[in-house]
mmCIF file of C-alpha atoms and ligand atoms in Angstrom:
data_model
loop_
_atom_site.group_PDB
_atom_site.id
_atom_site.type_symbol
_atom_site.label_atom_id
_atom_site.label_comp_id
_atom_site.label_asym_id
_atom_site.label_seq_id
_atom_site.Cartn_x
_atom_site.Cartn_y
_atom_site.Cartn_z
ATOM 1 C CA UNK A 559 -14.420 -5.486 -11.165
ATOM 2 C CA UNK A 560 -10.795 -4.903 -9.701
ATOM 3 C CA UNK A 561 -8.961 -1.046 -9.765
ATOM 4 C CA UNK A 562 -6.719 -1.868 -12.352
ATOM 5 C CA UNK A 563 -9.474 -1.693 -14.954
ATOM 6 C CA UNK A 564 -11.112 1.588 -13.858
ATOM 7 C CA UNK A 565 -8.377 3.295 -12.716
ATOM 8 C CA UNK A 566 -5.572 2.561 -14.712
ATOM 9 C CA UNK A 567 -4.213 6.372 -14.614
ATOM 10 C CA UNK A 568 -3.593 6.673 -10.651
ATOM 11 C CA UNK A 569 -0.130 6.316 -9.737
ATOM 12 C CA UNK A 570 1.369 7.635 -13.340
ATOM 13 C CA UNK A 571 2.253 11.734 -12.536
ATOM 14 C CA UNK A 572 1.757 10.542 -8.640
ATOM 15 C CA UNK A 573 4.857 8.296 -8.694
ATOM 16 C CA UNK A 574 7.256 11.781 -8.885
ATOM 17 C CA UNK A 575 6.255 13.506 -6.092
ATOM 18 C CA UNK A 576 4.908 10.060 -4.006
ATOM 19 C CA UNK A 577 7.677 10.286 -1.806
ATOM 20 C CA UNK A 578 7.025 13.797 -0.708
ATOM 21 C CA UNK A 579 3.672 12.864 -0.031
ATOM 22 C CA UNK A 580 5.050 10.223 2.105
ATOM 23 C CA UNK A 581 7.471 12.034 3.488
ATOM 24 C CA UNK A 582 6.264 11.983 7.556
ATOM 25 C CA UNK A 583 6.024 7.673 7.191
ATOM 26 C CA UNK A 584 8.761 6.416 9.021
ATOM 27 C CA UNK A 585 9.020 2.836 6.673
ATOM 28 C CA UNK A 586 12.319 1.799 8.578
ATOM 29 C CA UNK A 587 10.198 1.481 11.953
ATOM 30 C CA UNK A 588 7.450 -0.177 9.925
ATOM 31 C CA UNK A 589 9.928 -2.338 8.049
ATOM 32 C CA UNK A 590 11.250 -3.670 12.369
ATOM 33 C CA UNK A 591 7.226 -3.547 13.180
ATOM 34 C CA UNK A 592 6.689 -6.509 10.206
ATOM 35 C CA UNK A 593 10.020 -7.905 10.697
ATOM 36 C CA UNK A 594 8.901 -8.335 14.511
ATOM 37 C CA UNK A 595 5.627 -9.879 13.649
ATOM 38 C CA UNK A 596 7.438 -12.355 11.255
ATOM 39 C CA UNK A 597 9.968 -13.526 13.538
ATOM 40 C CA UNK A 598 6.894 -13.729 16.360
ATOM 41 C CA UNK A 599 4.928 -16.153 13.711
ATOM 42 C CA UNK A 600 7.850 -18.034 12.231
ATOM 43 C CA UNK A 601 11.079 -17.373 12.860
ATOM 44 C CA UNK A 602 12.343 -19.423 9.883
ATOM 45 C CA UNK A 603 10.713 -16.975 7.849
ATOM 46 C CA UNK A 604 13.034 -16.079 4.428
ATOM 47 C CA UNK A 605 11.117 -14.738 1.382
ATOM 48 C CA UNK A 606 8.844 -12.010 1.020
ATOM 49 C CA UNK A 607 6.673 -11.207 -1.264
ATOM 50 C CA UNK A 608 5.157 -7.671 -1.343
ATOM 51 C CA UNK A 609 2.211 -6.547 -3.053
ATOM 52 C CA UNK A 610 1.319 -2.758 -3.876
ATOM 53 C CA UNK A 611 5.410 -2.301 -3.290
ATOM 54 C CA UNK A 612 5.107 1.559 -4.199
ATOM 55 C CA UNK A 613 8.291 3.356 -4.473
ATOM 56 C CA UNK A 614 9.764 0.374 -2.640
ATOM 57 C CA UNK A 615 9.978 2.174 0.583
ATOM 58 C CA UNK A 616 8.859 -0.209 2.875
ATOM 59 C CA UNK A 617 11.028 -3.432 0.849
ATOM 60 C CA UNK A 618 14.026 -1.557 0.779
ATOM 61 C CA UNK A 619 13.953 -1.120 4.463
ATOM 62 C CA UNK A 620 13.471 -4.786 4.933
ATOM 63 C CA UNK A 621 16.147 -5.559 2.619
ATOM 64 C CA UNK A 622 18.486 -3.396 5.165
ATOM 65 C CA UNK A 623 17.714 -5.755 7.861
ATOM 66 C CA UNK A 624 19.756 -8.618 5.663
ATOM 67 C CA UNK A 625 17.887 -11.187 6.558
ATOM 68 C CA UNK A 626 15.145 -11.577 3.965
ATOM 69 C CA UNK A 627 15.106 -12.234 0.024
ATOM 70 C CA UNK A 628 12.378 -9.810 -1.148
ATOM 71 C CA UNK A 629 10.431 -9.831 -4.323
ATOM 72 C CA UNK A 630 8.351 -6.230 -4.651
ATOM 73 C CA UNK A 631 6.013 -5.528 -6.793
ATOM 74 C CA UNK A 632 3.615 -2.950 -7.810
ATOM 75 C CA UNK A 633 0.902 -2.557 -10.812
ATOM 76 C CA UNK A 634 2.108 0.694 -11.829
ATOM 77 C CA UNK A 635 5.161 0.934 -13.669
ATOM 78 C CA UNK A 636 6.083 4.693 -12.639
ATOM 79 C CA UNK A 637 5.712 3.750 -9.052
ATOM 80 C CA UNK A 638 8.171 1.007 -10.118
ATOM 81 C CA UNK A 639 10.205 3.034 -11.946
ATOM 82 C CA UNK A 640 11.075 5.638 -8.616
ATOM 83 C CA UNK A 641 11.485 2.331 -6.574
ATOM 84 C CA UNK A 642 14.051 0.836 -8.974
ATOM 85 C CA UNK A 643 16.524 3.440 -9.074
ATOM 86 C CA UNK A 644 16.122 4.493 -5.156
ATOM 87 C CA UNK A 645 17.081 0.161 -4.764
ATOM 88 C CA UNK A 646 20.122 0.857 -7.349
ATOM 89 C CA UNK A 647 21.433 3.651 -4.846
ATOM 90 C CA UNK A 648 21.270 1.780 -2.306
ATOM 91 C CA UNK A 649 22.460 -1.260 -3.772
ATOM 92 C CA UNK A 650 19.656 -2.975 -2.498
ATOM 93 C CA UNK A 651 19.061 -6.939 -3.226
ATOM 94 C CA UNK A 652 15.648 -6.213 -4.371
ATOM 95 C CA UNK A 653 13.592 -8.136 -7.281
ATOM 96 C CA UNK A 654 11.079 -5.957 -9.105
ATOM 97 C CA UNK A 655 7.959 -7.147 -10.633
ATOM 98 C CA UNK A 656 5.210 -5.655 -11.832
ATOM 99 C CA UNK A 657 2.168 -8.124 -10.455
ATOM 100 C CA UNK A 658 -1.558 -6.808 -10.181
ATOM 101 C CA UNK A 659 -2.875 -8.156 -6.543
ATOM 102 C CA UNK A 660 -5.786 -9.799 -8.685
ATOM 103 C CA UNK A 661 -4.007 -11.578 -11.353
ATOM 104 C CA UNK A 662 -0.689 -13.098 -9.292
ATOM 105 C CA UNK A 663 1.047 -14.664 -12.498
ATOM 106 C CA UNK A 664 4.123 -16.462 -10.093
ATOM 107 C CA UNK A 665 5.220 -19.988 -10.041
ATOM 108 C CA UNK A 666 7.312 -19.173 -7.032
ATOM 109 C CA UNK A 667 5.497 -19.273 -3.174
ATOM 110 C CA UNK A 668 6.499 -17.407 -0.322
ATOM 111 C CA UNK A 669 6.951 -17.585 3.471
ATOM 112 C CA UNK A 670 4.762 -14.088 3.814
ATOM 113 C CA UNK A 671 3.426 -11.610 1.354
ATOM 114 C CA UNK A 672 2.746 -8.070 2.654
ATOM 115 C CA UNK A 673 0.575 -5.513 1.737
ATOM 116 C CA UNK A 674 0.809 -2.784 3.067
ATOM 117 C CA UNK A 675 -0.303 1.224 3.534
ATOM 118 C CA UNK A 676 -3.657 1.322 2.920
ATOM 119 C CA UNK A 677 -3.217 -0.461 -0.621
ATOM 120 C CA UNK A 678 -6.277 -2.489 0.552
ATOM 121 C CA UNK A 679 -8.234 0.159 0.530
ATOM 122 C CA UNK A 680 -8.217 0.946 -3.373
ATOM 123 C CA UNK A 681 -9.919 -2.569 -3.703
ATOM 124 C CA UNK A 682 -13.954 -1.537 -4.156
ATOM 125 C CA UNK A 683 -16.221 -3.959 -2.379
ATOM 126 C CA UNK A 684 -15.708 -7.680 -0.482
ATOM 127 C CA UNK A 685 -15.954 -9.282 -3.288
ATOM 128 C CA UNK A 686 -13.122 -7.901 -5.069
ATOM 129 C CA UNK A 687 -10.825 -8.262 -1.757
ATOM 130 C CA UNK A 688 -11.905 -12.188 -2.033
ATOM 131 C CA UNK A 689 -10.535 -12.431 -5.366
ATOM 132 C CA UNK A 690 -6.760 -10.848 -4.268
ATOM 133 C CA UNK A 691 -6.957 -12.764 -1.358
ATOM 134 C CA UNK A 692 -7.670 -15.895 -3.189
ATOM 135 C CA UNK A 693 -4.799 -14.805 -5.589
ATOM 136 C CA UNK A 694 -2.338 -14.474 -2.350
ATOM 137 C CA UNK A 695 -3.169 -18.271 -1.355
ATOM 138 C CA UNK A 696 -1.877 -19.521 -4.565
ATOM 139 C CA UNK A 697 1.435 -17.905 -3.771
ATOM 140 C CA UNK A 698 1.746 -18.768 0.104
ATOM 141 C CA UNK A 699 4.021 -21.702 1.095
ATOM 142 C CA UNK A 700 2.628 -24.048 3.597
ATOM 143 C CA UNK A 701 2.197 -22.679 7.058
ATOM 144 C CA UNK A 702 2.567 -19.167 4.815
ATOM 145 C CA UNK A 703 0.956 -15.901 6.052
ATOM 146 C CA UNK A 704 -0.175 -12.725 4.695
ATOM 147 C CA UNK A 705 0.394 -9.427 6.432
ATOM 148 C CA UNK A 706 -1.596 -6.318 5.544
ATOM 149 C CA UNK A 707 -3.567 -3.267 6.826
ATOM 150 C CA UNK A 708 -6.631 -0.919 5.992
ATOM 151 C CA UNK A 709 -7.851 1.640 7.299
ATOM 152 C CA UNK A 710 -11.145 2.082 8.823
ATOM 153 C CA UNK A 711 -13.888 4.959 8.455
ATOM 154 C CA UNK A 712 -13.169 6.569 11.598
ATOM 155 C CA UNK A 713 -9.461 7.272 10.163
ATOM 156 C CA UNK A 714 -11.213 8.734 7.046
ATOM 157 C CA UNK A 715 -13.464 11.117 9.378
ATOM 158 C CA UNK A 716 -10.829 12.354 11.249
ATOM 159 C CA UNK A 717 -8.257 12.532 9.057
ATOM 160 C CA UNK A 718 -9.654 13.618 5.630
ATOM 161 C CA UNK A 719 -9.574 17.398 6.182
ATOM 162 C CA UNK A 720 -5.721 17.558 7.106
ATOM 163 C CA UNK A 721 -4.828 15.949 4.287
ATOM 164 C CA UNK A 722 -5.620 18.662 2.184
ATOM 165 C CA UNK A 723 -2.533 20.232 0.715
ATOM 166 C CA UNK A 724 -1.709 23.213 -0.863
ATOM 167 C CA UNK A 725 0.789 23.456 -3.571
ATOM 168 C CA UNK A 726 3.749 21.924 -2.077
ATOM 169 C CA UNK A 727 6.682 21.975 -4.401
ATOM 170 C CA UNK A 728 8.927 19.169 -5.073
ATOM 171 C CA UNK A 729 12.285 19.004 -7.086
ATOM 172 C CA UNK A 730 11.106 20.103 -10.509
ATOM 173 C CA UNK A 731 7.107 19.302 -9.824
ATOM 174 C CA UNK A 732 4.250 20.924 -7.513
ATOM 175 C CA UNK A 733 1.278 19.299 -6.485
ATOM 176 C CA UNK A 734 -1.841 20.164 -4.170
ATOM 177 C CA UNK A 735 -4.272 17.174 -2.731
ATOM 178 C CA UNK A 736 -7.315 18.070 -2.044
ATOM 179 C CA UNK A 737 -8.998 15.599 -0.030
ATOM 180 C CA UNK A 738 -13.016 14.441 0.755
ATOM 181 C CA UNK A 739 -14.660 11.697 2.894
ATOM 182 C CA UNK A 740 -17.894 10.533 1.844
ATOM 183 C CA UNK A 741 -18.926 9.076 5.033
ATOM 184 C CA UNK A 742 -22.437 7.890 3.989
ATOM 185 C CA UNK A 743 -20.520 5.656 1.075
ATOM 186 C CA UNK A 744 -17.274 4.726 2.617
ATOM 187 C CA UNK A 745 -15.553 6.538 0.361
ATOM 188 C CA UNK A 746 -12.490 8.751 0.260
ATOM 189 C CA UNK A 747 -11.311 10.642 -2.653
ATOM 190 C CA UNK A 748 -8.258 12.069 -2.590
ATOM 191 C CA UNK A 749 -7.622 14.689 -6.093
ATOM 192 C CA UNK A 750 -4.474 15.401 -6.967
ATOM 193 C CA UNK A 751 -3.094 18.000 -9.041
ATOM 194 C CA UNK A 752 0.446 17.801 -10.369
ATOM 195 C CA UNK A 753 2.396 20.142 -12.131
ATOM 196 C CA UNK A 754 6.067 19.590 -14.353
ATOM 197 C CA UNK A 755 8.063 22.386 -13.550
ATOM 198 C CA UNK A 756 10.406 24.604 -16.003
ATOM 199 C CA UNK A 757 14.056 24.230 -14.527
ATOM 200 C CA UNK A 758 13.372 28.100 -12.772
ATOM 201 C CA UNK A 759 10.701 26.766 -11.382
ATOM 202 C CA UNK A 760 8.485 30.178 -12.841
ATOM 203 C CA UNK A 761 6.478 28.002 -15.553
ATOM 204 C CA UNK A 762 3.919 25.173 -15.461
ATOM 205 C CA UNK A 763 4.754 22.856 -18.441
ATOM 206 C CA UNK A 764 2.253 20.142 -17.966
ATOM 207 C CA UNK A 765 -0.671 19.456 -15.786
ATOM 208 C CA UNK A 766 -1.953 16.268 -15.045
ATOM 209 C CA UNK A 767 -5.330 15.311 -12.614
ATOM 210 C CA UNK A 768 -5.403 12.088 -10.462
ATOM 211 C CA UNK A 769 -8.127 11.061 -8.457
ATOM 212 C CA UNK A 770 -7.724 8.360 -5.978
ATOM 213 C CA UNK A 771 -10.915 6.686 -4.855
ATOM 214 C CA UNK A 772 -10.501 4.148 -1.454
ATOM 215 C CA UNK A 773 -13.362 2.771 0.709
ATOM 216 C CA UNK A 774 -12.688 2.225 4.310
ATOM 217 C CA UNK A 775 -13.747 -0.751 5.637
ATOM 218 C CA UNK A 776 -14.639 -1.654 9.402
ATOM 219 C CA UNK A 777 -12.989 -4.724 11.081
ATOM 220 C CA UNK A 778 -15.966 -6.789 10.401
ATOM 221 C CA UNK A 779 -16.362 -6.093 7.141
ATOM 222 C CA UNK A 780 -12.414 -7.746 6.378
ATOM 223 C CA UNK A 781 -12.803 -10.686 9.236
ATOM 224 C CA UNK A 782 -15.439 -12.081 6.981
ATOM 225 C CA UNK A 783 -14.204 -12.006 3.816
ATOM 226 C CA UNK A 784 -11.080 -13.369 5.182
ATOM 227 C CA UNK A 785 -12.997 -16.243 6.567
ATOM 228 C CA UNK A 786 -15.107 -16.600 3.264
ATOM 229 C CA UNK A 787 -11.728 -16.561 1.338
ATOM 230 C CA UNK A 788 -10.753 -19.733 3.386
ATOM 231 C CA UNK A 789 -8.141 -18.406 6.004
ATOM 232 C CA UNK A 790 -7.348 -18.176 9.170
ATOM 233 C CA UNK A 791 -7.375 -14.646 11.042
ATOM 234 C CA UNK A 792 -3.863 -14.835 13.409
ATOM 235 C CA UNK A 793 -3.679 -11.994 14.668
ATOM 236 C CA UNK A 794 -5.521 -7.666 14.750
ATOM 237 C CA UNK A 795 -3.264 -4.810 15.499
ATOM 238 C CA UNK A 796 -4.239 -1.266 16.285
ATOM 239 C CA UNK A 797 -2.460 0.447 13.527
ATOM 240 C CA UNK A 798 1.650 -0.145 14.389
ATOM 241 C CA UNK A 799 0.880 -1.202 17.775
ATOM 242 C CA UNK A 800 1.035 -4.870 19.031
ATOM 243 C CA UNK A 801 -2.188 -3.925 20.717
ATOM 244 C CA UNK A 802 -5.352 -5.577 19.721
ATOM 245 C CA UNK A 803 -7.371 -3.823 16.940
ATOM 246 C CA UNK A 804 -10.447 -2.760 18.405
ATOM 247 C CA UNK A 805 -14.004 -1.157 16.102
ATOM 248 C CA UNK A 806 -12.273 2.192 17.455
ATOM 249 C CA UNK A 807 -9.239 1.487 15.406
ATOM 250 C CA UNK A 808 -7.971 4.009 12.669
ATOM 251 C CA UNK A 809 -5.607 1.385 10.989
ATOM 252 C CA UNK A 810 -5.757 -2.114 11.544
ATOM 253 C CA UNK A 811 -2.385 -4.711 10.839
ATOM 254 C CA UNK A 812 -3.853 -8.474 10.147
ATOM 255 C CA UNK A 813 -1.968 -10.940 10.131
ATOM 256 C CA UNK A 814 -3.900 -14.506 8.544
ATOM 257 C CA UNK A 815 -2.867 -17.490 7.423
HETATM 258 C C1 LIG B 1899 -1.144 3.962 -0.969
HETATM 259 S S1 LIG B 1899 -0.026 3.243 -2.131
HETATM 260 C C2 LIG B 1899 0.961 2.249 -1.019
HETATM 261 C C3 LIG B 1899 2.327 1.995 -1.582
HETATM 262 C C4 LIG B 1899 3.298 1.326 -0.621
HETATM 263 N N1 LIG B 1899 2.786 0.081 -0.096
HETATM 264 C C5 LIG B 1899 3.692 2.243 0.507
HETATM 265 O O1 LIG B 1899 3.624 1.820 1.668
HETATM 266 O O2 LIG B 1899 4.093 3.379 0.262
HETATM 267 C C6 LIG B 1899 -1.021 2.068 -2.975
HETATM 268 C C7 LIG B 1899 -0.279 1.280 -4.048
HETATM 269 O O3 LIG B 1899 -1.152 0.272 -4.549
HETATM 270 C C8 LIG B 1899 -0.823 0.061 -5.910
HETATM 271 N N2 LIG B 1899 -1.926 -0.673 -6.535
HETATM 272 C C9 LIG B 1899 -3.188 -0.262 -6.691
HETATM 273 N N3 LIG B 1899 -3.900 -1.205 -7.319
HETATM 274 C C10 LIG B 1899 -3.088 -2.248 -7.542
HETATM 275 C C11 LIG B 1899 -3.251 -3.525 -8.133
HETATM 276 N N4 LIG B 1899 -4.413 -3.906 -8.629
HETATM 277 N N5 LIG B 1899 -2.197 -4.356 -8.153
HETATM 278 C C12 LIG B 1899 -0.999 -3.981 -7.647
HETATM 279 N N6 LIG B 1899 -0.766 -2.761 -7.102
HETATM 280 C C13 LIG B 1899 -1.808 -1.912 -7.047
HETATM 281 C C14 LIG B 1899 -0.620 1.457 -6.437
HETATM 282 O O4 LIG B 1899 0.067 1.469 -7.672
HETATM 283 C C15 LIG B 1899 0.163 2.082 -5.276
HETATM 284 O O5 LIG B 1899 1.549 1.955 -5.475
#
């Protein structure tokens, strides 16, 4: 069944040095990439829901744009936690909930939801992607559309050895990543190790281990379980690109209604 049961400690001692991890993601020209393919599918277009929020990166970046009300939400409450007070310095218009993709408990529908970063990936198998997608329908308006992306095994192959890192130190925490592609089983893990920091940075005063475990998937694999979970496939783009998504793609945008 769903992440959330098996792997209810990723994303605790990750959420302090997330943003470091992230740190080469430019969200702002993601945030005018989605805001681009909104306006392109419906230009009337005001609420957003977004699933998997993060540290809020991506939402706070749309809320710059002033023309969306965003609701962001995330399962884990430290990821939260970071995204909440980065909103509150930037006085961002932001409401935070704390959803899990497979149980959406909201009376409210949107025009979109988004989901985005590889947050699709964490899901295990088809069958659990039918049940978040089934969980996104029930919180679609009319005419509503869901944006997300995954990426695919050949991003995995390429890219699992660089993403190795080695003790990178972050305010008051260090962490190293050490990352492995299981290309028979689809599967990358990604370990990380994260240290708390004394305030002289000389002693390690707690140690925690988190191991993130994502399956690629290849663009056949999500076109049918989209089309088993009942929707419409709008539009495949190659990563950030509004360039079709091809089998050769690393990352793939969809865009389904
Ligand atoms: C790779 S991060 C992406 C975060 C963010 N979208 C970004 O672009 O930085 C994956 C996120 O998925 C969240 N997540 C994993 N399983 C979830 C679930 N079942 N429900 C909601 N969020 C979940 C994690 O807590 C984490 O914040």
């Amino acid at each position: 069944m769903p992440l959330t049961k098996g792997n209810q400690e990723i994303y605790t001692h990750l959420a302090k040095v997330y943003d470091e991890v992230m740190k080469d993601i430019d969200y702002e020209d993601w945030a005018d990439f989605i805001d681009e393919i909104i306006q392109n599918h419906n230009n009337e277009a005001t609420t957003i829901l977004e699933l998997a929020c993060g540290t809020g990166s991506l939402a706070i970046s749309l809320d710059e744009l002033d023309c969306y009300e965003i609701t962001a939400s995330d399962y884990s409450e430290q990821m939260l936690e970071v995204a909440e007070q980065k909103a509150s310095i930037k006085q961002s218009n932001i409401t935070w909930k704390r959803i899990d993709f497979f149980q959406i408990d909201l009376k409210e529908k949107f025009d979109v939801v988004v989901m985005l970063f590889d947050s699709l990936n964490y899901i295990k198998d088809t069958e659990s992607i039918k049940i978040m997608l089934n969980e996104v329908k029930k919180v679609l308006k009319k005419d509503g559309f869901f944006i997300f992306d995954f990426t695919t095994p050949q991003h995995s192959s390429k890219y699992a050895d660089m993403m190795n890192d080695q003790g990178i130190t972050f305010d008051n925490y260090r962490f190293v990543r050490i990352s492995r592609y299981l290309e028979a089983e689809g599967v990358h893990y990604n370990e990380f190790t994260i240290e708390k920091l004394s305030d002289d940075k000389q002693q390690v005063l707690a140690r925690k281990n988190e191991v993130h475990v994502q399956r690629t998937y290849k663009l056949d694999d999500i076109r049918s379980v989209v089309n088993d979970a009942g929707f419409k496939i709008i539009a495949e783009y190659d990563g950030l690109d509004f360039v079709p998504a091809t089998n050769q793609s690393d990352r793939i945008t969809m865009v389904i209604q």
